[in-house]
Amino acid sequence: VIGSGLSPGLSCLLAVKAVNELDECSDVVLSKAGTAGPACARSHHASLKGKTLNWIDGRWEHGQSGTGRMLHWFPKPIDGRDCYRAALGSPLLLKPHLEVSRIRARLAANRRDRLTSRLPMLRPPHTDGGPAGIRVEANGKLDGATSTIIYGVSGSPSYISAEVVAAVAELLLNRRVPTGAYGLAGLEAANELLAAISGAGIRVFRY
């Protein structure tokens, strides 16, 4: 099971949930802010350089990381952050399981993050970061009218990721997953996973 963390991971589960609540969904946008441990910090740094890969109108589209600024609001204490295109894996994990025209991923970053992304990290990554947040937006139609559903989560990225991993591990141990390699969006027990994660004290906000 690939990407069993905060994002990708919990963000994929929330994307499936948001899409299923709409009668028709055309567009999914996933955003994340903050980092956990050293590996996460290095991934954040690397994702702001190079080419992005998003699903746009029936084909994979490459773009430049660190461009396309959009203001996205996360649950407190993250609040509003400028988010940019980035080399993130969520669209690849979601595309096999969502029938939508566009799947895009963005990363919150400040000016320093963008300016230094093409250089080696100037200082060692922190042992554990936080707080962090994710935001999942699904646009489409509900009862004949245009509708947008947004889910958000904020908190300690290490704790949230650990709870997601624990919930997925329990499914694996009980042999309740199909054969193959896939992200969390490919699990039939997605709703059960969300319930287990929420039961661990992780609060999911809906807008």
mmCIF file of C-alpha atoms in Angstrom, residues 73-154:
data_model
loop_
_atom_site.group_PDB
_atom_site.id
_atom_site.type_symbol
_atom_site.label_atom_id
_atom_site.label_comp_id
_atom_site.label_asym_id
_atom_site.label_seq_id
_atom_site.Cartn_x
_atom_site.Cartn_y
_atom_site.Cartn_z
ATOM 1 C CA TRP A 73 -7.093 27.931 3.707
ATOM 2 C CA PHE A 74 -6.285 25.083 6.079
ATOM 3 C CA PRO A 75 -7.742 24.385 9.530
ATOM 4 C CA LYS A 76 -6.175 26.312 12.402
ATOM 5 C CA PRO A 77 -3.400 26.879 13.289
ATOM 6 C CA ILE A 78 -2.216 26.659 9.662
ATOM 7 C CA ASP A 79 -4.831 29.092 8.253
ATOM 8 C CA GLY A 80 -4.147 30.730 4.871
ATOM 9 C CA ARG A 81 -1.033 29.714 2.937
ATOM 10 C CA ASP A 82 0.251 30.400 -0.550
ATOM 11 C CA CYS A 83 0.388 27.068 -2.378
ATOM 12 C CA TYR A 84 2.333 26.264 -5.542
ATOM 13 C CA ARG A 85 2.675 23.539 -8.122
ATOM 14 C CA ALA A 86 5.099 20.874 -6.903
ATOM 15 C CA ALA A 87 6.412 17.446 -7.813
ATOM 16 C CA LEU A 88 3.994 15.408 -5.702
ATOM 17 C CA GLY A 89 2.772 11.845 -6.095
ATOM 18 C CA SER A 90 -0.885 12.200 -5.116
ATOM 19 C CA PRO A 91 -2.267 12.595 -8.681
ATOM 20 C CA LEU A 92 -0.564 9.347 -9.755
ATOM 21 C CA LEU A 93 -2.076 7.456 -6.828
ATOM 22 C CA LEU A 94 -5.565 8.882 -7.290
ATOM 23 C CA LYS A 95 -5.994 8.711 -11.069
ATOM 24 C CA PRO A 96 -6.698 4.926 -11.299
ATOM 25 C CA HIS A 97 -9.558 5.278 -8.809
ATOM 26 C CA LEU A 98 -11.255 8.586 -9.697
ATOM 27 C CA GLU A 99 -13.216 9.368 -12.851
ATOM 28 C CA VAL A 100 -12.528 13.097 -12.934
ATOM 29 C CA SER A 101 -11.156 15.466 -15.564
ATOM 30 C CA ARG A 102 -8.496 17.112 -13.414
ATOM 31 C CA ILE A 103 -6.396 16.032 -10.442
ATOM 32 C CA ARG A 104 -3.896 18.597 -9.183
ATOM 33 C CA ALA A 105 -1.532 18.767 -6.204
ATOM 34 C CA ARG A 106 -0.031 21.850 -4.540
ATOM 35 C CA LEU A 107 2.420 22.564 -1.767
ATOM 36 C CA ALA A 108 2.488 25.471 0.682
ATOM 37 C CA ALA A 109 5.776 27.367 0.483
ATOM 38 C CA ASN A 110 7.225 30.748 1.354
ATOM 39 C CA ARG A 111 9.634 32.860 -0.666
ATOM 40 C CA ARG A 112 12.697 31.324 1.000
ATOM 41 C CA ASP A 113 11.501 27.792 0.198
ATOM 42 C CA ARG A 114 11.134 28.677 -3.466
ATOM 43 C CA LEU A 115 14.406 30.583 -3.782
ATOM 44 C CA THR A 116 16.502 27.865 -2.127
ATOM 45 C CA SER A 117 14.767 24.819 -3.671
ATOM 46 C CA ARG A 118 17.449 24.451 -6.359
ATOM 47 C CA LEU A 119 20.274 24.554 -3.802
ATOM 48 C CA PRO A 120 21.335 21.930 -1.263
ATOM 49 C CA MET A 121 19.506 22.290 2.036
ATOM 50 C CA LEU A 122 21.284 25.111 3.883
ATOM 51 C CA ARG A 123 20.846 23.519 7.303
ATOM 52 C CA PRO A 124 20.095 20.011 8.606
ATOM 53 C CA PRO A 125 16.385 19.107 8.695
ATOM 54 C CA HIS A 126 14.638 19.321 12.054
ATOM 55 C CA THR A 127 14.086 16.135 14.025
ATOM 56 C CA ASP A 128 10.312 16.542 14.005
ATOM 57 C CA GLY A 129 8.255 19.338 12.515
ATOM 58 C CA GLY A 130 4.731 20.529 12.764
ATOM 59 C CA PRO A 131 2.080 21.528 12.853
ATOM 60 C CA ALA A 132 1.081 20.509 9.341
ATOM 61 C CA GLY A 133 -2.146 20.446 7.382
ATOM 62 C CA ILE A 134 -3.845 19.010 4.329
ATOM 63 C CA ARG A 135 -6.717 20.363 2.278
ATOM 64 C CA VAL A 136 -8.758 18.418 -0.289
ATOM 65 C CA GLU A 137 -11.142 20.248 -2.622
ATOM 66 C CA ALA A 138 -13.602 18.536 -4.970
ATOM 67 C CA ASN A 139 -15.590 20.579 -7.500
ATOM 68 C CA GLY A 140 -18.609 19.334 -9.400
ATOM 69 C CA LYS A 141 -22.392 19.144 -9.244
ATOM 70 C CA LEU A 142 -24.822 18.114 -6.530
ATOM 71 C CA ASP A 143 -28.593 18.008 -7.095
ATOM 72 C CA GLY A 144 -28.125 19.841 -10.385
ATOM 73 C CA ALA A 145 -26.207 22.786 -8.898
ATOM 74 C CA THR A 146 -22.513 23.617 -8.907
ATOM 75 C CA SER A 147 -20.971 22.485 -5.634
ATOM 76 C CA THR A 148 -17.600 22.436 -3.871
ATOM 77 C CA ILE A 149 -16.702 20.125 -0.997
ATOM 78 C CA ILE A 150 -13.557 20.768 1.035
ATOM 79 C CA TYR A 151 -12.027 18.586 3.735
ATOM 80 C CA GLY A 152 -9.150 19.687 5.921
ATOM 81 C CA VAL A 153 -6.973 18.292 8.696
ATOM 82 C CA SER A 154 -4.249 19.893 10.811
#
